Every structure is written in C-alpha cells, then in structure tokens.
mmCIF file of C-alpha atoms and ligand atoms in Angstrom:
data_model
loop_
_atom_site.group_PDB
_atom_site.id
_atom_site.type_symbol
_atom_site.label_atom_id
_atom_site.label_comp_id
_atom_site.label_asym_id
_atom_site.label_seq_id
_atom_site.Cartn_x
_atom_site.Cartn_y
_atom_site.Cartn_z
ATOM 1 C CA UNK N 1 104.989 43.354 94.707
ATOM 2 C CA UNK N 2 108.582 41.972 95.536
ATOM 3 C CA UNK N 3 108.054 39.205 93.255
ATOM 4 C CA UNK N 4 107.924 41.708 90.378
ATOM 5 C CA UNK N 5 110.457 43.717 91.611
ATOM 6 C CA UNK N 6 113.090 41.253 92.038
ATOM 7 C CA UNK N 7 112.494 40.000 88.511
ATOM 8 C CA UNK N 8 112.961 43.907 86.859
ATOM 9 C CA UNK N 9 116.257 44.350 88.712
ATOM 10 C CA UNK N 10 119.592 43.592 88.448
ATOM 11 C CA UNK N 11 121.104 41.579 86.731
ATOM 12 C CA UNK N 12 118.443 40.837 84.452
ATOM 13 C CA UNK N 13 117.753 44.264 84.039
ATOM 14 C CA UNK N 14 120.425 46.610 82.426
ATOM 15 C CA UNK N 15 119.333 49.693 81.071
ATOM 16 C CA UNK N 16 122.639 50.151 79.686
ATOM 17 C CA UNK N 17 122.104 47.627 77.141
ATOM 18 C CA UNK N 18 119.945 50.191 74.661
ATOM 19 C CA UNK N 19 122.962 52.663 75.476
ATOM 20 C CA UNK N 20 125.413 50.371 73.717
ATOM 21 C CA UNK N 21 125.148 51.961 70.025
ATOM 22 C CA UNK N 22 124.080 55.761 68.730
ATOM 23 C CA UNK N 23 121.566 53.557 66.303
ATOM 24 C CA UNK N 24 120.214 51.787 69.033
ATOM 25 C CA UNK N 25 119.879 55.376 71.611
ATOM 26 C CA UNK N 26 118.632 56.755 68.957
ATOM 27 C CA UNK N 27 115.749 53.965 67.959
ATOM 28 C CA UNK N 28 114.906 54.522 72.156
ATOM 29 C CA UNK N 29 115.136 58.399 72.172
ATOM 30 C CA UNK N 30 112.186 59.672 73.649
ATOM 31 C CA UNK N 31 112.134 63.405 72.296
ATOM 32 C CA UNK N 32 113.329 64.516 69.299
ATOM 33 C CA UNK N 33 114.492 67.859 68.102
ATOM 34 C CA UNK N 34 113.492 68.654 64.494
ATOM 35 C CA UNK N 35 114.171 71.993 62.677
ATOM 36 C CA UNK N 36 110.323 72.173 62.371
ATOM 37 C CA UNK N 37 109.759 73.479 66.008
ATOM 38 C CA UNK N 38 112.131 76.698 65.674
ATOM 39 C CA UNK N 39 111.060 79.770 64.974
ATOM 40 C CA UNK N 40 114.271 82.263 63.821
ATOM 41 C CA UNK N 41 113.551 85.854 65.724
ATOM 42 C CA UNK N 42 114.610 89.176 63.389
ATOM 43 C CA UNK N 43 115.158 92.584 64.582
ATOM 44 C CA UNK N 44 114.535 95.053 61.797
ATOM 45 C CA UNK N 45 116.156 97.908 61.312
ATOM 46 C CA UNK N 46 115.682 101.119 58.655
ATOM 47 C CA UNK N 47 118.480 101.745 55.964
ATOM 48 C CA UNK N 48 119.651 99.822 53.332
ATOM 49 C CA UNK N 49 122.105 96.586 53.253
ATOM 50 C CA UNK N 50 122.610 96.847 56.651
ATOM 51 C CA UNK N 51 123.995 94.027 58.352
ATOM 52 C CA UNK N 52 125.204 95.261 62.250
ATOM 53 C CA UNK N 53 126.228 92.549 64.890
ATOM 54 C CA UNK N 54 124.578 92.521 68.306
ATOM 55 C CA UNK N 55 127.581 93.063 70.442
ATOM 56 C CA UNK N 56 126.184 91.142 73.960
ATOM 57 C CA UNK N 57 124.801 88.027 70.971
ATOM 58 C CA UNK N 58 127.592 86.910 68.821
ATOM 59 C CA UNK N 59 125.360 85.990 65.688
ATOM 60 C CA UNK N 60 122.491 87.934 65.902
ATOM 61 C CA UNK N 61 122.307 90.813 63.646
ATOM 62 C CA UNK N 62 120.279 94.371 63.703
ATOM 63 C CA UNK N 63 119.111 93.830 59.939
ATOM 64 C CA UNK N 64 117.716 96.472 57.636
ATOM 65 C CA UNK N 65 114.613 95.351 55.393
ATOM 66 C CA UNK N 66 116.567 94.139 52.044
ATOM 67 C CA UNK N 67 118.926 91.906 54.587
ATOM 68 C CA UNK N 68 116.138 90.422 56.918
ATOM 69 C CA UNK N 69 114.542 89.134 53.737
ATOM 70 C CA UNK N 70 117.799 87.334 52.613
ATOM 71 C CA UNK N 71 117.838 86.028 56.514
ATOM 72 C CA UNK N 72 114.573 84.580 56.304
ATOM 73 C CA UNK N 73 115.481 83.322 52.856
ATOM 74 C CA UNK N 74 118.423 81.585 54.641
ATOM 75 C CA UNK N 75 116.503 80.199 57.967
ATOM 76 C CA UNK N 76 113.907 78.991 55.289
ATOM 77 C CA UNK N 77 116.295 76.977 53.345
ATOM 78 C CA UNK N 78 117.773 75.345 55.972
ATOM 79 C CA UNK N 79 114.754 73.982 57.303
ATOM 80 C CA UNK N 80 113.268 76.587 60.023
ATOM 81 C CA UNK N 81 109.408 77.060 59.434
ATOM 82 C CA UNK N 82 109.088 80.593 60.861
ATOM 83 C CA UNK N 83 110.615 84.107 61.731
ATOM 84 C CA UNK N 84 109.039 86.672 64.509
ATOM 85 C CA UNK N 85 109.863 89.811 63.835
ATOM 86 C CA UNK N 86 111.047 92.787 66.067
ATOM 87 C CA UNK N 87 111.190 95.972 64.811
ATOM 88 C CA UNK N 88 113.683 99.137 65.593
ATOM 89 C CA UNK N 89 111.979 101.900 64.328
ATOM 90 C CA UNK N 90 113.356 105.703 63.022
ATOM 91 C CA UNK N 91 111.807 107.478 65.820
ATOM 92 C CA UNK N 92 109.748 106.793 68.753
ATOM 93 C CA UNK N 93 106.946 109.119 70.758
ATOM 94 C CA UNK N 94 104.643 108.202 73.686
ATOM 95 C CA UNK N 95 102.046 106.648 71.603
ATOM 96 C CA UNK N 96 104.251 103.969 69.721
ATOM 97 C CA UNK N 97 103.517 105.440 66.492
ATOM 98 C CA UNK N 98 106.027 102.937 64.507
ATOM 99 C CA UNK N 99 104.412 99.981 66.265
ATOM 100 C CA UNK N 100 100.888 100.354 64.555
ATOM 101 C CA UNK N 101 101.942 102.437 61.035
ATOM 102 C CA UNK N 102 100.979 100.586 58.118
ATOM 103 C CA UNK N 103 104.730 101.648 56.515
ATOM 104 C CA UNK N 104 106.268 100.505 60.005
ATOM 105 C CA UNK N 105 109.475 98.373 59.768
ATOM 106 C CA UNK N 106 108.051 95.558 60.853
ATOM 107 C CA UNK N 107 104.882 95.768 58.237
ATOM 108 C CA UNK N 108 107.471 96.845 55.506
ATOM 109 C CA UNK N 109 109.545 93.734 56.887
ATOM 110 C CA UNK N 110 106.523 91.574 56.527
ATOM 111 C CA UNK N 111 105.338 92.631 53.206
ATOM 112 C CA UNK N 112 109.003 92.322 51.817
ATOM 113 C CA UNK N 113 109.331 88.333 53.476
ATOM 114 C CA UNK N 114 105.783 87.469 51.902
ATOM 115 C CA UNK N 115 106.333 88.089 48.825
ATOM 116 C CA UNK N 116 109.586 86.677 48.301
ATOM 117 C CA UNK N 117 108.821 83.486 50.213
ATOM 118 C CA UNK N 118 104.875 83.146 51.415
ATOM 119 C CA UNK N 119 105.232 79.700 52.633
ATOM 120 C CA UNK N 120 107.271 81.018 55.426
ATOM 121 C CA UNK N 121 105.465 81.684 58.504
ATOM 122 C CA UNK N 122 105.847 85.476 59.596
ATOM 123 C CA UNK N 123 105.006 85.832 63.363
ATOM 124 C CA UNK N 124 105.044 89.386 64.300
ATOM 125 C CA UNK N 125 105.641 90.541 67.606
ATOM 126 C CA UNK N 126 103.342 92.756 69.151
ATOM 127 C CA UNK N 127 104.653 95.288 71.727
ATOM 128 C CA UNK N 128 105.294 99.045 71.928
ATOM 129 C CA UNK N 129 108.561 98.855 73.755
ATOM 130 C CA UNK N 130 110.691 99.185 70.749
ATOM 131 C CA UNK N 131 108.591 102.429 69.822
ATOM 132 C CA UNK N 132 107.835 104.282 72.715
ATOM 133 C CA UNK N 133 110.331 107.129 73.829
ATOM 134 C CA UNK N 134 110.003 106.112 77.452
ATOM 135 C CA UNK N 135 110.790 102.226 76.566
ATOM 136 C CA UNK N 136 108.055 100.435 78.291
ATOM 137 C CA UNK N 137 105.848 98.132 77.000
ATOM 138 C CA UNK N 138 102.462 100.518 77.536
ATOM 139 C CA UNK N 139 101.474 103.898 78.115
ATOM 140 C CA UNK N 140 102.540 105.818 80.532
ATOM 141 C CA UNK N 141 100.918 107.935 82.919
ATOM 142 C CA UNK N 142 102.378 110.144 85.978
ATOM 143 C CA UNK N 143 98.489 110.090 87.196
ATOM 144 C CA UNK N 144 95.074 110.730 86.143
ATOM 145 C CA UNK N 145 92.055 108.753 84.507
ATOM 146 C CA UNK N 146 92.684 105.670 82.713
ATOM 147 C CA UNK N 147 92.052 106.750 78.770
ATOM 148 C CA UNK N 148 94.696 106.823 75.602
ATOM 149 C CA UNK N 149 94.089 110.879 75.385
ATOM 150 C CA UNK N 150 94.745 111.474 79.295
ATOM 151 C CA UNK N 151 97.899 109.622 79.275
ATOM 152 C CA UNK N 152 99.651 111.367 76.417
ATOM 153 C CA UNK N 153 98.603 114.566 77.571
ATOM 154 C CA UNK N 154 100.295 113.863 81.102
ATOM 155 C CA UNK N 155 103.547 112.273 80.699
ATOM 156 C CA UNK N 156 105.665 111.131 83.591
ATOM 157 C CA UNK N 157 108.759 113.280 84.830
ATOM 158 C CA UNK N 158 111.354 110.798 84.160
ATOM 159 C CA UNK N 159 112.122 111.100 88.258
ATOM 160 C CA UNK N 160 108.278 110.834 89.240
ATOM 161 C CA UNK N 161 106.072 108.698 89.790
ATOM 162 C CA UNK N 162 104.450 106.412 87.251
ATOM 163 C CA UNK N 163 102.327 104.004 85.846
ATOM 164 C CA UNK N 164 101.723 102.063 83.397
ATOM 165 C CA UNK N 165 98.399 102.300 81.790
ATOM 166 C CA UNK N 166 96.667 98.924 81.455
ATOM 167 C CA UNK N 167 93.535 99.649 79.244
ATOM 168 C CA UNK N 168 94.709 102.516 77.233
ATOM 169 C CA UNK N 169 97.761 100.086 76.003
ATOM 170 C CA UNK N 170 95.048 97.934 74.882
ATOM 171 C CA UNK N 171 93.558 100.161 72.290
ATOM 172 C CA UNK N 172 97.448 100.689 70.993
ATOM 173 C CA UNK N 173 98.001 96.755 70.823
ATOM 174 C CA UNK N 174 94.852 96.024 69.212
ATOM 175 C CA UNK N 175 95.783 98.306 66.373
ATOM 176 C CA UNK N 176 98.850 97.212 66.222
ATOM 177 C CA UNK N 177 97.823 93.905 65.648
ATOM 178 C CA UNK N 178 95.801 94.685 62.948
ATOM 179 C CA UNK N 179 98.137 96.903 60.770
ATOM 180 C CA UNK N 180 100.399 94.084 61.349
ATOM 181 C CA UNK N 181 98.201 91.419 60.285
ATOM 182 C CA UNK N 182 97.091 93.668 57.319
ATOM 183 C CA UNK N 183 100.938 93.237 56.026
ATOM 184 C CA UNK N 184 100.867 89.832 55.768
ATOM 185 C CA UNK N 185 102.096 88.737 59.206
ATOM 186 C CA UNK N 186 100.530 84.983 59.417
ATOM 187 C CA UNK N 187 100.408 85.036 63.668
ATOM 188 C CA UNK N 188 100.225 88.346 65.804
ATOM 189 C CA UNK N 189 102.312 87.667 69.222
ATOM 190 C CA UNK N 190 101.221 90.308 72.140
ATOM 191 C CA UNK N 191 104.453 90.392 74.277
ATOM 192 C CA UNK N 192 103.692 93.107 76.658
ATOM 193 C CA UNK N 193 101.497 91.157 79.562
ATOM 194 C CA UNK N 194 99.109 94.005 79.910
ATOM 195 C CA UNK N 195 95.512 92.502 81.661
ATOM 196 C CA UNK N 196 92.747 91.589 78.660
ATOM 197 C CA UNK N 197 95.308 92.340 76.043
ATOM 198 C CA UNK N 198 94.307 89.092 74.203
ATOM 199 C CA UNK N 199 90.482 89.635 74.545
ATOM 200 C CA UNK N 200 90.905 93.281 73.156
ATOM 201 C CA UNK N 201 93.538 91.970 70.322
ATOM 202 C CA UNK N 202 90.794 89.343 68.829
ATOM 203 C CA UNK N 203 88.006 91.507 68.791
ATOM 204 C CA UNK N 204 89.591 94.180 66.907
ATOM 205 C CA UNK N 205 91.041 91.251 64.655
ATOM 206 C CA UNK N 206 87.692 90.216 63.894
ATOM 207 C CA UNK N 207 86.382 93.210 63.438
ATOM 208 C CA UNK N 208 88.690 94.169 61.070
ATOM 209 C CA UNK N 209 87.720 91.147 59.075
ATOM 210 C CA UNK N 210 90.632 89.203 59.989
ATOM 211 C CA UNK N 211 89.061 86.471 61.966
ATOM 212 C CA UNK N 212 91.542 83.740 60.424
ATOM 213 C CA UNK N 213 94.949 85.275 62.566
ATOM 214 C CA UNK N 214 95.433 83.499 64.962
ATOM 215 C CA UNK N 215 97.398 85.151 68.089
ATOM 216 C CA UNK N 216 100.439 83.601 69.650
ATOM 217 C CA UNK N 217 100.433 85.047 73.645
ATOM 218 C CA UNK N 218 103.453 85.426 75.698
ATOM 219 C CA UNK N 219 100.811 84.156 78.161
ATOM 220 C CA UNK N 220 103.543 83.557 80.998
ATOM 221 C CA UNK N 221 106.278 86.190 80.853
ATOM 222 C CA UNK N 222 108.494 86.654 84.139
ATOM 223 C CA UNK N 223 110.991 90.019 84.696
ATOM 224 C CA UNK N 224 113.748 88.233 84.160
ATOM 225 C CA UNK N 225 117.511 89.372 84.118
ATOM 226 C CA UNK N 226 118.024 87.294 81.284
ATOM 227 C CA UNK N 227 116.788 89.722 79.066
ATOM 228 C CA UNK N 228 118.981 91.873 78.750
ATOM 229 C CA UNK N 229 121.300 91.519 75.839
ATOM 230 C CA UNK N 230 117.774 91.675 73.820
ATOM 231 C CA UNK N 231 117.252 95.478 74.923
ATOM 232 C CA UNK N 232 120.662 96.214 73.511
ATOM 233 C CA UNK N 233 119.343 94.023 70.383
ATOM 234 C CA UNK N 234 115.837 95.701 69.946
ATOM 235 C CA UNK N 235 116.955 99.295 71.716
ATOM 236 C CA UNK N 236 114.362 98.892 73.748
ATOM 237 C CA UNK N 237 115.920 99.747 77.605
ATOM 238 C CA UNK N 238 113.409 101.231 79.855
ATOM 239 C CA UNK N 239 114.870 104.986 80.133
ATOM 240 C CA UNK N 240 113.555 104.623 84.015
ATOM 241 C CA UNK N 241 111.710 101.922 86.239
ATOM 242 C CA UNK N 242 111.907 98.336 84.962
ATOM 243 C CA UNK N 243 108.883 95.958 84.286
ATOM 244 C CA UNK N 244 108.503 94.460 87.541
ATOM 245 C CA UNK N 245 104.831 96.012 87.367
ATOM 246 C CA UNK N 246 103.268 94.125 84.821
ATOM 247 C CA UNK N 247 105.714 91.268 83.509
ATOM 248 C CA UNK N 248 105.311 88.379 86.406
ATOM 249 C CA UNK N 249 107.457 87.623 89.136
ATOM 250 C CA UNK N 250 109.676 84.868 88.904
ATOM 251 C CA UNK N 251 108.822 82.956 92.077
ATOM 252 C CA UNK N 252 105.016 82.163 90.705
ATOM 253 C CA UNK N 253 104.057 79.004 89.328
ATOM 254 C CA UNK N 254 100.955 78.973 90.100
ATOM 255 C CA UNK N 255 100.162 82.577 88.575
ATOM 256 C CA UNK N 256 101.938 81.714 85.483
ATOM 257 C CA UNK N 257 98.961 79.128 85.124
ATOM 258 C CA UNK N 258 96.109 81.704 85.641
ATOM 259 C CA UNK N 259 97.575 84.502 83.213
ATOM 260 C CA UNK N 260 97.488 80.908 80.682
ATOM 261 C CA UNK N 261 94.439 79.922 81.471
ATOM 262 C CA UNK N 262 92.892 83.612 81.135
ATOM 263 C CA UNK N 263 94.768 83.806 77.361
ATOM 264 C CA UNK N 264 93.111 80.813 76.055
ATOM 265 C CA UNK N 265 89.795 81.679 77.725
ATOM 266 C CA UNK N 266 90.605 85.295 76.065
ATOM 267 C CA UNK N 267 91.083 83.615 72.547
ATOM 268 C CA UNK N 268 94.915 83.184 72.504
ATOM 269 C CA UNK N 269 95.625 80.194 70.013
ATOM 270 C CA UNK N 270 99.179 79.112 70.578
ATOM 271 C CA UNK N 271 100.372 80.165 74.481
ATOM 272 C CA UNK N 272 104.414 81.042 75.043
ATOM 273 C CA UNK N 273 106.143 80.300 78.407
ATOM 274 C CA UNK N 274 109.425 82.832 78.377
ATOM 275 C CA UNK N 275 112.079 82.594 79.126
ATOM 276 C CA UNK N 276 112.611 78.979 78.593
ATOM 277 C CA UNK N 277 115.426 77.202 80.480
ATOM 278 C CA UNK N 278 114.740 78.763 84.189
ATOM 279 C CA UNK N 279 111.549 78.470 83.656
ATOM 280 C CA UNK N 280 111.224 74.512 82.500
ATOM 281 C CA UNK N 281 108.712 73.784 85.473
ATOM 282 C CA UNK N 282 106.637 76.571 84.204
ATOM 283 C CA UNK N 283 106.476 74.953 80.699
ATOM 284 C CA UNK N 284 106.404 71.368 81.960
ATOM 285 C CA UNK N 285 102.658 72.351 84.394
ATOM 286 C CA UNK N 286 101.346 74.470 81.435
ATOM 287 C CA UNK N 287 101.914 71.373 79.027
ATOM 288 C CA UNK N 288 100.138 69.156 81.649
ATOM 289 C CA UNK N 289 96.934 71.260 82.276
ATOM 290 C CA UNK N 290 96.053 72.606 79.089
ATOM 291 C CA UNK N 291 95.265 71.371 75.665
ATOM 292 C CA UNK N 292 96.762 74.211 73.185
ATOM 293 C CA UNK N 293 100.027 74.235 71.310
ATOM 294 C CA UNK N 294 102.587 75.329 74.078
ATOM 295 C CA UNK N 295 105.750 77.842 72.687
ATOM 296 C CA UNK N 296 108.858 78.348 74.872
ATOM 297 C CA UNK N 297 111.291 81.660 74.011
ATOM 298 C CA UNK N 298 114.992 80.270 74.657
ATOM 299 C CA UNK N 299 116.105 84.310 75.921
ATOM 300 C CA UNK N 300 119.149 86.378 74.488
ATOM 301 C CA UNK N 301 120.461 85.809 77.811
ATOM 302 C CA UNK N 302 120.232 82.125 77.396
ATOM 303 C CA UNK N 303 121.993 82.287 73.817
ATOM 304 C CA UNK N 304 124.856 84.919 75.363
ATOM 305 C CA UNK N 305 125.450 82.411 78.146
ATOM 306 C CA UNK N 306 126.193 79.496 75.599
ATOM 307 C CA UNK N 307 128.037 81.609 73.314
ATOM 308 C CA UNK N 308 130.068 83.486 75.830
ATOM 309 C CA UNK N 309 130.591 80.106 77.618
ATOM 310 C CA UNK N 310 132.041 78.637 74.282
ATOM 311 C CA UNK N 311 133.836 81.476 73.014
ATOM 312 C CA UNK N 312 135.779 80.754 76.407
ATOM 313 C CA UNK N 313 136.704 77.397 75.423
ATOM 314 C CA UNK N 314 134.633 76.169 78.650
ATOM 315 C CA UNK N 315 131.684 74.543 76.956
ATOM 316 C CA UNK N 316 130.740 72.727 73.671
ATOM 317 C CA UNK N 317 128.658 75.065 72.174
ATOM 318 C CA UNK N 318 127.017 72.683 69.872
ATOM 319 C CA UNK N 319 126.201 70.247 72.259
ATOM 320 C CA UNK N 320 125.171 72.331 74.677
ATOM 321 C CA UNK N 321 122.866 74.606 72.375
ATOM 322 C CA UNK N 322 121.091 71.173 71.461
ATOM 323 C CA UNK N 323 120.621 69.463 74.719
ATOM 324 C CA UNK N 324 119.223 73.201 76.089
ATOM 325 C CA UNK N 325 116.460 73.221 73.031
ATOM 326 C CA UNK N 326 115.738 69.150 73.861
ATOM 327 C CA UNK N 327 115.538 70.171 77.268
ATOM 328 C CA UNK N 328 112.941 72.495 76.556
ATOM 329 C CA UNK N 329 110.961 70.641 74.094
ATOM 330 C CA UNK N 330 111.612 67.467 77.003
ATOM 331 C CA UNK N 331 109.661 70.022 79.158
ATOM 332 C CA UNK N 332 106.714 70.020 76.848
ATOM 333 C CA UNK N 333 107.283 72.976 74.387
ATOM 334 C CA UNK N 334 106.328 71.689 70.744
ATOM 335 C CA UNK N 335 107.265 75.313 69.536
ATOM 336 C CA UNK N 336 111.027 77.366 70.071
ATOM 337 C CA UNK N 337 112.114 80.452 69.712
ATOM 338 C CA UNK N 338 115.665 80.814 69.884
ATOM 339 C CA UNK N 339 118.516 82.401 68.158
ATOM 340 C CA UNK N 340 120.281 79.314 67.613
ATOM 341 C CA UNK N 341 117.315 78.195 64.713
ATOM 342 C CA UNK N 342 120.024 78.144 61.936
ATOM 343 C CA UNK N 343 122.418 77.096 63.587
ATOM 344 C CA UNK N 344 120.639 73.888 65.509
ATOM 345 C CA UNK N 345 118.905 73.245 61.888
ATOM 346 C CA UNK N 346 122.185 73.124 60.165
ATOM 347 C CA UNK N 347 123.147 70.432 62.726
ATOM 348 C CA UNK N 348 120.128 68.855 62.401
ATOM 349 C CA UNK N 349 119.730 68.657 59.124
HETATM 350 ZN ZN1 ZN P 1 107.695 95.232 75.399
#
C-alpha cells in the first residue's frame, strides 16, 4: 500500500522523537533487565574462611562452605533470587564419589545456604566433572560392555583410546541428583549432555519421593572455547581428550532444538541454552518453538572478555556487562546465569 507508506515516513515519522529523554526511552523500552532473572553461580571449596580469587575471572572466588554462605547472603540482599552451586571436592576417583555423597561440598554447601536463608533458591549443578580423576563429565571406558561395574574395572590408559560411557553415567547422575536434592537444593541442573540423562534423573527423583524438584537441563550445551577460565574455576580440565563427544557442536541449530525438545519430552522443567552470547540464535529459536521457561548461562569466558576488556581501559565494563545480559534476555532468555549477578543487581537496583 503506497498510500500507507507514504503517510508512516518521513517527515511525519521520526522515531527519534521517543529517543529525546532517558524518561521517555525508558517508558518505550521493550525489555527490561531486573535483578530477578539472575542466578549468582558458586564454586565450593573445602577448608575454612577461605576466600581465593579465580585468576582468569577477576571477581569470582573459589569459596569454602562458611564463605559461600555469606556470598549467597550477599547476592540475596542485593536482590538476586538464586545461586547454582559447583562444587571442588577433596579428592576425586573414577566414579565421582564427591558428586553423589550425602556430606559432599556441594550438599554441605546446600544444607549450610538453607538454613541460613531458605527463601533463596539453591540450584545445584549436576555433573561429575569436578569429581572424577579423569575430568570428564561421565564414565570412562577404554572398551568393553556398557555397565557402571565394567567401566571402573577397565579404565582408559591416559594415551588410549576412550569413551565415554553414556548409560552407566546415568545411574551416577541420577544419584547425584537425589543426594543433592535430599540437602535441600530447590532445582537439580544435569550439565553433562549425556543421552536420556533427564528421563533417568526424574525417575529416580520420583522414586525417591521427591517428585516436587523440578530439574533445570543444560538442554543445549555446545564445546565451546569459551569455557575455559571455568575449568581453572571448578578444577575441572579434562586430563586428556576434550568434550567434543558428547557436548554439541557449535555449527548446529537445528540439533540444539532436538536435544530441547527431547529434555522437555524427558521431564526437564526449565531448559538452559549455554553459552549465551554466541549462541543468541540458539536461544532466540528455542524461545520461539517451545513453551517452557528458557535459561541462558552468560560463560566465564564471556565475563573474562568484559573484564579483561575493561581492566584495559578499552571498554565500559558496566555498560557493556548490561547491554550483554539485555541482549540475552532480548533473545528470549527469562532466566541468567552469569557472574556479573551482584554486580548488574547493584546497578540495577
Ligand atoms: Zn561436566
């Protein structure tokens, strides 16, 4: 319709009128970033009053139990609704022993958080990377037949070849999820994109009673290289391979939608697109096709960037940490996790 056209365009039209004032961009603004949608990770570590700085994240802090809980104390004041919770645990062995304890750090962390402050939401983070001696996410097998017993008893020569072991992980994750849940932790989060893992994580939830946790999937998680200052942050480096073999490859779109749509047909509550920022088309499809709250993870390489960037005097840190969480909630996440939560709530506030 020219008719139409010619009336919506210039002069009459100037967008830049509702630009004119902050009150009147902000009475326009179409998405809004409120200290509601953040969610404050933790890594936990064992001692006492221990307070150690992630070298590679400026900011983020290895904390022992007694510390986290002041942290979560501190993220709860300033508005943030929820912490997820990493553990680094004393030792680690091929069966992820710390992962699933019921005195793990993480369920010590949990127990310690609830009771000090229950209305904060305690999301736990469910993978055996942190806790297996080999550093990836599942079991690990140099070959053999696929069962929990059969993989221990046949580790991998660090040189060899190996595999990681789809269903016996399973059994580890599920029980994981339930010690964890048994702590106090209000939302189990399976991290480690093992096939089923969300099927085999409800049923053992509900058998154990626990019917009302709901699970949080990492339902697309690429390989990505922006992980990396997290491994230095959770100590949890593959010691050989990477995870090319079971976290997805970063050129699918279209597979990131199928491991979704399998989660939520698994039973997965809340789905998680990660990392966020290179992956904003990812979020943006997942938000269009399905009906279930939609979390993004803003990456330790995504913080580093920023911080590094700003610590150079090249970037405004503040600004640019809020337009990158906008940017991501712009995409469709209603739910962040990021390592900026304090500090974007303390701006927001
Ligand atoms: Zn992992």
């Amino acid at each position: 319709m020219p008719f139409a056209c010619a009336l919506m365009s210039f002069p009459t039209t100037r967008l830049r009128r509702l630009r004119r004032t902050e009150q009147l961009r902000c009475l326009v603004r179409e998405t809004r970033l409120t200290p509601e949608a953040l969610v404050h990770p933790l890594f936990v570590c064992p001692g006492e009053g221990v307070r150690k700085e992630v070298r590679s994240m400026p900011g983020v802090f290895n904390f022992s139990v007694d510390e986290a809980v002041k942290e979560a104390i501190e993220a709860h004041s300033l508005g943030v609704p929820a912490v997820v919770l990493f553990g680094l645990p004393e030792t680690k062995d091929e069966v992820a022993t710390g992962a699933w304890s019921d005195d793990g750090i993480v369920q010590q962390t949990a127990r310690a958080i609830k009771r000090e402050i229950p209305n904060l939401v305690v999301v736990g983070d469910v993978c055996l990377c942190e806790y297996m001696s080999h550093g990836h996410c599942g079991v690990v097998r140099s070959s053999g037949p696929q069962s929990l017993g059969a993989a221990v008893a046949h580790p991998p020569a660090a040189t060899g070849e190996y595999e990681i072991v789809n269903d016996a992980t399973l059994e580890l994750l599920a029980r994981t999820s339930v010690s964890l849940a048994r702590a106090g932790v209000d939302i189990v989060a399976p991290s480690d994109m093992m096939d089923g893992r969300v099927a085999a994580i409800r049923k053992a939830l509900d058998e154990a009673g626990l019917t009302n946790t709901p699970i949080l999937s990492y339902a697309a998680k690429f390989a990505s290289g922006f992980y990396g200052p997290f491994r230095e942050a959770a100590d949890s480096t593959p010691q050989f391979g990477d995870r090319r073999s079971y976290q997805m490859d970063p050129g699918n779109l279209r597979e990131a939608l199928r491991e979704i749509e399998l989660d939520i047909e698994e039973g997965a509550d809340i789905i998680m697109v990660k990392p966020a920022l290179p992956y904003l088309d990812v979020i943006a499809a997942a938000r269009e096709r399905f009906d279930v709250p939609l979390a993004a993870y803003q990456v330790s390489g995504e913080y580093a960037m920023i911080q590094a960037a700003a610590r150079n005097g090249w970037i405004d840190r503040d600004r640019v940490m809020i337009e990158s969480l906008l940017a991501i909630r712009r995409a469709g996440a209603s739910i962040i996790l990021t390592y900026h939560a304090k500090d974007a709530a303390r701006l927001l506030a």
